[in-house]
Amino acid sequence: GQSLEQPSEVTAVEGAIVQINCTYQTSGFYGLSWYQQHDGGAPTFLSYNALDGLEETGRFSSFLSRSDSYGYLLLQELQMKDSASYFCAATGGGGNKLTFGTGTQLKVEL
Amino acid sequence: EAQVTQNPRYLITVTGKKLTVTCSQNMNHEYMSWYRQDPGLGLRQIYYSMNVEVTDKGDVPEGYKVSRKEKRNFPLILESPSPNQTSLYFCASSTWTGMNTGELFFGEGSRLTVL
């Protein structure tokens, strides 16, 4: 089976840095991706890690440690518009299956 | 504009009345998938399709059917809807390269209520 765990809610202030963690148990693991979803709208792809280390895309960075079955999404210079739900997702099962975590609701406050 | 289009966006129906949620993508993607989203449970995969006439069960397929007769379309069929199928449904698509990098393109969602 496949399962991913992430905190249900995180709160941070505008301008701060926040880290959203994800631990996974996935057979045939390929890589870990991150999605953002605003208010029940369409999830949008943010980043993907197949190898250990940090991937940076603007204010967002994502990290993976395959040996620890762990990854995180780092959001810097938080803005109010970053308030959303963030999902980690693991690609596994031969590369044709994407399993999502239960999501972390990020609230950015003034 | 590249997009995944779902219809209807909102639907209220009654138990047992067959319904179909359509999904169409204009990006020539091989891979298509249906997810349902429920509070506290994240996105759970219902069915997926690797290509035309190739479909397979996801994690929660009970009560659903799909078909993939054309590359661009992947309808979700609820033969006899029940209240526990009340949910927000998302269709998504990807290329093979996209699947290898975990990148799916999602539709705007279809909110279904079964009374």
PDB file of C-alpha atoms in Angstrom:
ATOM      1  CA  GLY A   1       0.000   0.000   0.000  1.00  0.00           C
ATOM      2  CA  GLN A   2       0.870   3.622  -0.124  1.00  0.00           C
ATOM      3  CA  SER A   3       0.382   6.299   2.493  1.00  0.00           C
ATOM      4  CA  LEU A   4       1.617   9.831   3.043  1.00  0.00           C
ATOM      5  CA  GLU A   5       1.392  11.832   6.253  1.00  0.00           C
ATOM      6  CA  GLN A   6       1.481  15.597   6.613  1.00  0.00           C
ATOM      7  CA  PRO A   7       0.340  18.017   9.313  1.00  0.00           C
ATOM      8  CA  SER A   8      -3.275  19.054   8.957  1.00  0.00           C
ATOM      9  CA  GLU A   9      -2.726  22.741   9.590  1.00  0.00           C
ATOM     10  CA  VAL A  10       0.108  25.268   9.781  1.00  0.00           C
ATOM     11  CA  THR A  11      -0.124  28.967  10.620  1.00  0.00           C
ATOM     12  CA  ALA A  12       2.540  31.578   9.877  1.00  0.00           C
ATOM     13  CA  VAL A  13       2.835  35.338   9.502  1.00  0.00           C
ATOM     14  CA  GLU A  14       3.317  37.274   6.325  1.00  0.00           C
ATOM     15  CA  GLY A  15       6.978  37.537   5.348  1.00  0.00           C
ATOM     16  CA  ALA A  16       8.019  34.493   7.367  1.00  0.00           C
ATOM     17  CA  ILE A  17       9.328  31.101   6.256  1.00  0.00           C
ATOM     18  CA  VAL A  18       7.290  27.938   6.731  1.00  0.00           C
ATOM     19  CA  GLN A  19       8.118  24.272   6.229  1.00  0.00           C
ATOM     20  CA  ILE A  20       5.487  21.623   5.496  1.00  0.00           C
ATOM     21  CA  ASN A  21       6.678  18.080   6.136  1.00  0.00           C
ATOM     22  CA  CYS A  22       5.634  14.857   4.458  1.00  0.00           C
ATOM     23  CA  THR A  23       6.549  11.292   5.321  1.00  0.00           C
ATOM     24  CA  TYR A  24       5.638   8.487   2.968  1.00  0.00           C
ATOM     25  CA  GLN A  25       5.390   4.739   2.638  1.00  0.00           C
ATOM     26  CA  THR A  26       5.189   3.895  -1.037  1.00  0.00           C
ATOM     27  CA  SER A  27       5.998   0.720  -2.895  1.00  0.00           C
ATOM     28  CA  GLY A  28       8.083   1.232  -6.001  1.00  0.00           C
ATOM     29  CA  PHE A  29       8.702   4.865  -5.075  1.00  0.00           C
ATOM     30  CA  TYR A  30       9.756   7.130  -7.944  1.00  0.00           C
ATOM     31  CA  GLY A  31       9.542  10.621  -6.521  1.00  0.00           C
ATOM     32  CA  LEU A  32       7.647  13.179  -4.459  1.00  0.00           C
ATOM     33  CA  SER A  33       5.669  16.090  -5.844  1.00  0.00           C
ATOM     34  CA  TRP A  34       3.830  19.010  -4.265  1.00  0.00           C
ATOM     35  CA  TYR A  35       0.531  20.632  -5.184  1.00  0.00           C
ATOM     36  CA  GLN A  36      -1.248  23.796  -4.102  1.00  0.00           C
ATOM     37  CA  GLN A  37      -5.022  24.075  -3.882  1.00  0.00           C
ATOM     38  CA  HIS A  38      -7.005  27.232  -3.166  1.00  0.00           C
ATOM     39  CA  ASP A  39     -10.486  26.838  -1.640  1.00  0.00           C
ATOM     40  CA  GLY A  40     -11.470  23.593  -3.362  1.00  0.00           C
ATOM     41  CA  GLY A  41     -10.246  24.740  -6.755  1.00  0.00           C
ATOM     42  CA  ALA A  42      -8.076  22.781  -9.149  1.00  0.00           C
ATOM     43  CA  PRO A  43      -4.842  21.542  -7.545  1.00  0.00           C
ATOM     44  CA  THR A  44      -1.820  22.996  -9.304  1.00  0.00           C
ATOM     45  CA  PHE A  45       1.615  21.415  -9.561  1.00  0.00           C
ATOM     46  CA  LEU A  46       4.444  23.121  -7.667  1.00  0.00           C
ATOM     47  CA  SER A  47       7.516  20.889  -7.720  1.00  0.00           C
ATOM     48  CA  TYR A  48       8.956  17.401  -7.981  1.00  0.00           C
ATOM     49  CA  ASN A  49      11.927  15.619  -6.394  1.00  0.00           C
ATOM     50  CA  ALA A  50      13.238  12.307  -7.638  1.00  0.00           C
ATOM     51  CA  LEU A  51      16.709  12.582  -6.128  1.00  0.00           C
ATOM     52  CA  ASP A  52      17.830  13.504  -2.637  1.00  0.00           C
ATOM     53  CA  GLY A  53      18.350  17.185  -2.046  1.00  0.00           C
ATOM     54  CA  LEU A  54      16.770  20.553  -2.477  1.00  0.00           C
ATOM     55  CA  GLU A  55      14.998  21.876  -5.568  1.00  0.00           C
ATOM     56  CA  GLU A  56      14.354  25.611  -5.689  1.00  0.00           C
ATOM     57  CA  THR A  57      11.682  27.377  -7.713  1.00  0.00           C
ATOM     58  CA  GLY A  58      11.402  31.023  -6.791  1.00  0.00           C
ATOM     59  CA  ARG A  59      10.023  31.419  -3.271  1.00  0.00           C
ATOM     60  CA  PHE A  60       9.239  27.707  -3.057  1.00  0.00           C
ATOM     61  CA  SER A  61      11.752  24.925  -2.443  1.00  0.00           C
ATOM     62  CA  SER A  62      11.218  21.214  -2.016  1.00  0.00           C
ATOM     63  CA  PHE A  63      13.465  18.673  -0.347  1.00  0.00           C
ATOM     64  CA  LEU A  64      13.634  14.892  -0.470  1.00  0.00           C
ATOM     65  CA  SER A  65      15.465  12.280   1.569  1.00  0.00           C
ATOM     66  CA  ARG A  66      14.812   8.839   0.089  1.00  0.00           C
ATOM     67  CA  SER A  67      16.621   7.059   2.913  1.00  0.00           C
ATOM     68  CA  ASP A  68      14.297   8.689   5.470  1.00  0.00           C
ATOM     69  CA  SER A  69      11.155   8.481   3.282  1.00  0.00           C
ATOM     70  CA  TYR A  70      10.714  12.144   4.024  1.00  0.00           C
ATOM     71  CA  GLY A  71      10.306  15.383   2.192  1.00  0.00           C
ATOM     72  CA  TYR A  72       9.257  18.944   2.809  1.00  0.00           C
ATOM     73  CA  LEU A  73       8.038  22.042   1.052  1.00  0.00           C
ATOM     74  CA  LEU A  74       9.635  25.312   2.098  1.00  0.00           C
ATOM     75  CA  LEU A  75       7.816  28.568   1.429  1.00  0.00           C
ATOM     76  CA  GLN A  76       9.776  31.777   1.888  1.00  0.00           C
ATOM     77  CA  GLU A  77       8.662  35.400   2.100  1.00  0.00           C
ATOM     78  CA  LEU A  78       5.133  34.297   2.781  1.00  0.00           C
ATOM     79  CA  GLN A  79       2.325  36.286   1.205  1.00  0.00           C
ATOM     80  CA  MET A  80      -1.367  36.309   2.008  1.00  0.00           C
ATOM     81  CA  LYS A  81      -2.061  34.649  -1.327  1.00  0.00           C
ATOM     82  CA  ASP A  82      -0.061  31.604  -0.154  1.00  0.00           C
ATOM     83  CA  SER A  83      -2.944  30.718   2.169  1.00  0.00           C
ATOM     84  CA  ALA A  84      -4.075  27.437   0.643  1.00  0.00           C
ATOM     85  CA  SER A  85      -3.920  23.692   1.082  1.00  0.00           C
ATOM     86  CA  TYR A  86      -0.691  21.939   0.135  1.00  0.00           C
ATOM     87  CA  PHE A  87      -0.523  18.278  -0.795  1.00  0.00           C
ATOM     88  CA  CYS A  88       2.456  16.015  -1.142  1.00  0.00           C
ATOM     89  CA  ALA A  89       2.065  13.187  -3.631  1.00  0.00           C
ATOM     90  CA  ALA A  90       4.178  10.115  -4.273  1.00  0.00           C
ATOM     91  CA  THR A  91       4.701   8.569  -7.669  1.00  0.00           C
ATOM     92  CA  GLY A  92       4.973   4.815  -7.375  1.00  0.00           C
ATOM     93  CA  GLY A  93       3.501   1.544  -8.505  1.00  0.00           C
ATOM     94  CA  GLY A  94       5.535   1.445 -11.683  1.00  0.00           C
ATOM     95  CA  GLY A  95       5.224   5.139 -12.386  1.00  0.00           C
ATOM     96  CA  ASN A  96       1.554   5.152 -13.295  1.00  0.00           C
ATOM     97  CA  LYS A  97       0.114   5.900  -9.883  1.00  0.00           C
ATOM     98  CA  LEU A  98       0.139   9.185  -7.997  1.00  0.00           C
ATOM     99  CA  THR A  99      -1.008   8.947  -4.377  1.00  0.00           C
ATOM    100  CA  PHE A 100      -1.769  12.101  -2.413  1.00  0.00           C
ATOM    101  CA  GLY A 101      -1.363  12.936   1.227  1.00  0.00           C
ATOM    102  CA  THR A 102      -4.286  14.301   3.226  1.00  0.00           C
ATOM    103  CA  GLY A 103      -3.137  17.888   2.795  1.00  0.00           C
ATOM    104  CA  THR A 104      -1.875  20.721   4.992  1.00  0.00           C
ATOM    105  CA  GLN A 105      -3.911  23.879   5.305  1.00  0.00           C
ATOM    106  CA  LEU A 106      -1.598  26.878   5.485  1.00  0.00           C
ATOM    107  CA  LYS A 107      -2.962  30.071   7.005  1.00  0.00           C
ATOM    108  CA  VAL A 108      -0.908  33.201   6.508  1.00  0.00           C
ATOM    109  CA  GLU A 109      -1.692  35.977   8.959  1.00  0.00           C
ATOM    110  CA  LEU A 110      -0.747  39.644   9.040  1.00  0.00           C
TER     111      LEU A 110
ATOM    112  CA  GLU B   1      -5.629  27.282 -24.121  1.00  0.00           C
ATOM    113  CA  ALA B   2      -4.448  23.972 -22.656  1.00  0.00           C
ATOM    114  CA  GLN B   3      -7.056  22.697 -20.245  1.00  0.00           C
ATOM    115  CA  VAL B   4      -8.961  19.854 -18.656  1.00  0.00           C
ATOM    116  CA  THR B   5     -12.716  20.438 -18.781  1.00  0.00           C
ATOM    117  CA  GLN B   6     -15.228  18.736 -16.529  1.00  0.00           C
ATOM    118  CA  ASN B   7     -19.009  18.832 -16.695  1.00  0.00           C
ATOM    119  CA  PRO B   8     -21.170  19.375 -14.828  1.00  0.00           C
ATOM    120  CA  ARG B   9     -19.404  21.559 -12.289  1.00  0.00           C
ATOM    121  CA  TYR B  10     -22.237  21.179  -9.791  1.00  0.00           C
ATOM    122  CA  LEU B  11     -24.922  18.520  -9.582  1.00  0.00           C
ATOM    123  CA  ILE B  12     -27.544  17.518  -7.051  1.00  0.00           C
ATOM    124  CA  THR B  13     -29.157  14.170  -7.745  1.00  0.00           C
ATOM    125  CA  VAL B  14     -31.045  11.406  -5.979  1.00  0.00           C
ATOM    126  CA  THR B  15     -30.025   7.926  -4.961  1.00  0.00           C
ATOM    127  CA  GLY B  16     -30.069   5.442  -7.823  1.00  0.00           C
ATOM    128  CA  LYS B  17     -30.295   7.875 -10.722  1.00  0.00           C
ATOM    129  CA  LYS B  18     -27.477   7.105 -13.140  1.00  0.00           C
ATOM    130  CA  LEU B  19     -25.190   9.993 -13.972  1.00  0.00           C
ATOM    131  CA  THR B  20     -22.069  10.690 -15.990  1.00  0.00           C
ATOM    132  CA  VAL B  21     -19.424  13.297 -15.306  1.00  0.00           C
ATOM    133  CA  THR B  22     -17.538  14.123 -18.480  1.00  0.00           C
ATOM    134  CA  CYS B  23     -13.845  14.976 -18.714  1.00  0.00           C
ATOM    135  CA  SER B  24     -12.062  16.223 -21.787  1.00  0.00           C
ATOM    136  CA  GLN B  25      -8.474  17.382 -22.294  1.00  0.00           C
ATOM    137  CA  ASN B  26      -7.004  19.187 -25.297  1.00  0.00           C
ATOM    138  CA  MET B  27      -3.320  18.481 -24.614  1.00  0.00           C
ATOM    139  CA  ASN B  28      -3.082  15.069 -26.315  1.00  0.00           C
ATOM    140  CA  HIS B  29      -2.196  13.472 -22.979  1.00  0.00           C
ATOM    141  CA  GLU B  30      -1.957   9.691 -22.753  1.00  0.00           C
ATOM    142  CA  TYR B  31      -2.667   9.454 -19.044  1.00  0.00           C
ATOM    143  CA  MET B  32      -5.983  10.428 -17.440  1.00  0.00           C
ATOM    144  CA  SER B  33      -7.310   9.859 -13.951  1.00  0.00           C
ATOM    145  CA  TRP B  34     -10.250  10.529 -11.650  1.00  0.00           C
ATOM    146  CA  TYR B  35      -9.921  11.549  -8.010  1.00  0.00           C
ATOM    147  CA  ARG B  36     -12.432  12.274  -5.313  1.00  0.00           C
ATOM    148  CA  GLN B  37     -11.740  14.707  -2.515  1.00  0.00           C
ATOM    149  CA  ASP B  38     -13.373  14.487   0.883  1.00  0.00           C
ATOM    150  CA  PRO B  39     -12.595  16.550   4.001  1.00  0.00           C
ATOM    151  CA  GLY B  40      -9.642  15.157   5.904  1.00  0.00           C
ATOM    152  CA  LEU B  41      -8.987  12.436   3.334  1.00  0.00           C
ATOM    153  CA  GLY B  42      -7.153  14.325   0.620  1.00  0.00           C
ATOM    154  CA  LEU B  43      -7.403  13.222  -2.993  1.00  0.00           C
ATOM    155  CA  ARG B  44      -8.098   9.545  -3.527  1.00  0.00           C
ATOM    156  CA  GLN B  45      -7.745   7.937  -6.935  1.00  0.00           C
ATOM    157  CA  ILE B  46     -10.834   6.249  -8.367  1.00  0.00           C
ATOM    158  CA  TYR B  47      -9.702   5.023 -11.797  1.00  0.00           C
ATOM    159  CA  TYR B  48      -6.934   5.834 -14.216  1.00  0.00           C
ATOM    160  CA  SER B  49      -6.214   5.234 -17.865  1.00  0.00           C
ATOM    161  CA  MET B  50      -2.821   4.798 -19.459  1.00  0.00           C
ATOM    162  CA  ASN B  51      -4.165   5.202 -22.999  1.00  0.00           C
ATOM    163  CA  VAL B  52      -7.178   4.529 -25.198  1.00  0.00           C
ATOM    164  CA  GLU B  53      -9.017   1.348 -24.154  1.00  0.00           C
ATOM    165  CA  VAL B  54      -6.627   0.868 -21.187  1.00  0.00           C
ATOM    166  CA  THR B  55      -8.119   1.537 -17.754  1.00  0.00           C
ATOM    167  CA  ASP B  56      -7.357   0.337 -14.249  1.00  0.00           C
ATOM    168  CA  LYS B  57      -8.704   0.673 -10.743  1.00  0.00           C
ATOM    169  CA  GLY B  58      -7.329   3.189  -8.307  1.00  0.00           C
ATOM    170  CA  ASP B  59      -7.759   3.079  -4.546  1.00  0.00           C
ATOM    171  CA  VAL B  60     -11.542   3.636  -4.326  1.00  0.00           C
ATOM    172  CA  PRO B  61     -13.193   2.230  -7.487  1.00  0.00           C
ATOM    173  CA  GLU B  62     -16.341   0.750  -5.911  1.00  0.00           C
ATOM    174  CA  GLY B  63     -19.531   2.220  -7.351  1.00  0.00           C
ATOM    175  CA  TYR B  64     -17.818   3.827 -10.355  1.00  0.00           C
ATOM    176  CA  LYS B  65     -17.159   2.935 -13.976  1.00  0.00           C
ATOM    177  CA  VAL B  66     -15.018   4.614 -16.605  1.00  0.00           C
ATOM    178  CA  SER B  67     -14.329   4.265 -20.295  1.00  0.00           C
ATOM    179  CA  ARG B  68     -11.617   5.555 -22.614  1.00  0.00           C
ATOM    180  CA  LYS B  69     -12.820   5.275 -26.171  1.00  0.00           C
ATOM    181  CA  GLU B  70     -11.029   8.408 -27.343  1.00  0.00           C
ATOM    182  CA  LYS B  71      -7.739   9.860 -26.189  1.00  0.00           C
ATOM    183  CA  ARG B  72      -9.220  13.192 -25.148  1.00  0.00           C
ATOM    184  CA  ASN B  73     -12.237  11.925 -23.144  1.00  0.00           C
ATOM    185  CA  PHE B  74     -12.473  10.000 -19.899  1.00  0.00           C
ATOM    186  CA  PRO B  75     -16.022  10.008 -18.479  1.00  0.00           C
ATOM    187  CA  LEU B  76     -16.830   8.879 -14.940  1.00  0.00           C
ATOM    188  CA  ILE B  77     -20.057   6.916 -14.623  1.00  0.00           C
ATOM    189  CA  LEU B  78     -22.055   6.396 -11.448  1.00  0.00           C
ATOM    190  CA  GLU B  79     -24.550   3.659 -12.342  1.00  0.00           C
ATOM    191  CA  SER B  80     -26.515   3.870  -9.100  1.00  0.00           C
ATOM    192  CA  PRO B  81     -25.297   6.793  -6.999  1.00  0.00           C
ATOM    193  CA  SER B  82     -25.512   6.610  -3.228  1.00  0.00           C
ATOM    194  CA  PRO B  83     -25.138   9.346  -0.591  1.00  0.00           C
ATOM    195  CA  ASN B  84     -21.601   8.181   0.277  1.00  0.00           C
ATOM    196  CA  GLN B  85     -20.573   9.263  -3.226  1.00  0.00           C
ATOM    197  CA  THR B  86     -21.313  12.868  -2.351  1.00  0.00           C
ATOM    198  CA  SER B  87     -17.933  14.441  -2.949  1.00  0.00           C
ATOM    199  CA  LEU B  88     -15.783  16.807  -4.995  1.00  0.00           C
ATOM    200  CA  TYR B  89     -14.475  15.037  -8.081  1.00  0.00           C
ATOM    201  CA  PHE B  90     -11.401  15.954 -10.095  1.00  0.00           C
ATOM    202  CA  CYS B  91     -10.255  14.739 -13.458  1.00  0.00           C
ATOM    203  CA  ALA B  92      -6.561  15.022 -14.278  1.00  0.00           C
ATOM    204  CA  SER B  93      -4.308  14.268 -17.219  1.00  0.00           C
ATOM    205  CA  SER B  94      -0.629  14.009 -17.999  1.00  0.00           C
ATOM    206  CA  THR B  95       1.955  12.951 -20.528  1.00  0.00           C
ATOM    207  CA  TRP B  96       4.210   9.973 -19.848  1.00  0.00           C
ATOM    208  CA  THR B  97       7.020  12.368 -19.036  1.00  0.00           C
ATOM    209  CA  GLY B  98       4.686  14.268 -16.783  1.00  0.00           C
ATOM    210  CA  MET B  99       3.766  11.111 -14.891  1.00  0.00           C
ATOM    211  CA  ASN B 100       7.449  10.408 -14.358  1.00  0.00           C
ATOM    212  CA  THR B 101       7.748  13.835 -12.789  1.00  0.00           C
ATOM    213  CA  GLY B 102       4.483  13.718 -10.884  1.00  0.00           C
ATOM    214  CA  GLU B 103       2.922  16.575 -12.824  1.00  0.00           C
ATOM    215  CA  LEU B 104      -0.807  16.270 -13.407  1.00  0.00           C
ATOM    216  CA  PHE B 105      -3.096  18.879 -14.916  1.00  0.00           C
ATOM    217  CA  PHE B 106      -6.396  19.064 -13.078  1.00  0.00           C
ATOM    218  CA  GLY B 107      -9.855  20.125 -14.113  1.00  0.00           C
ATOM    219  CA  GLU B 108     -11.823  22.630 -12.040  1.00  0.00           C
ATOM    220  CA  GLY B 109     -13.743  19.945 -10.198  1.00  0.00           C
ATOM    221  CA  SER B 110     -17.310  18.662 -10.107  1.00  0.00           C
ATOM    222  CA  ARG B 111     -19.204  18.950  -6.855  1.00  0.00           C
ATOM    223  CA  LEU B 112     -21.715  16.125  -6.619  1.00  0.00           C
ATOM    224  CA  THR B 113     -24.431  15.775  -3.992  1.00  0.00           C
ATOM    225  CA  VAL B 114     -26.474  12.572  -3.810  1.00  0.00           C
ATOM    226  CA  LEU B 115     -29.647  12.832  -1.735  1.00  0.00           C
TER     227      LEU B 115
END
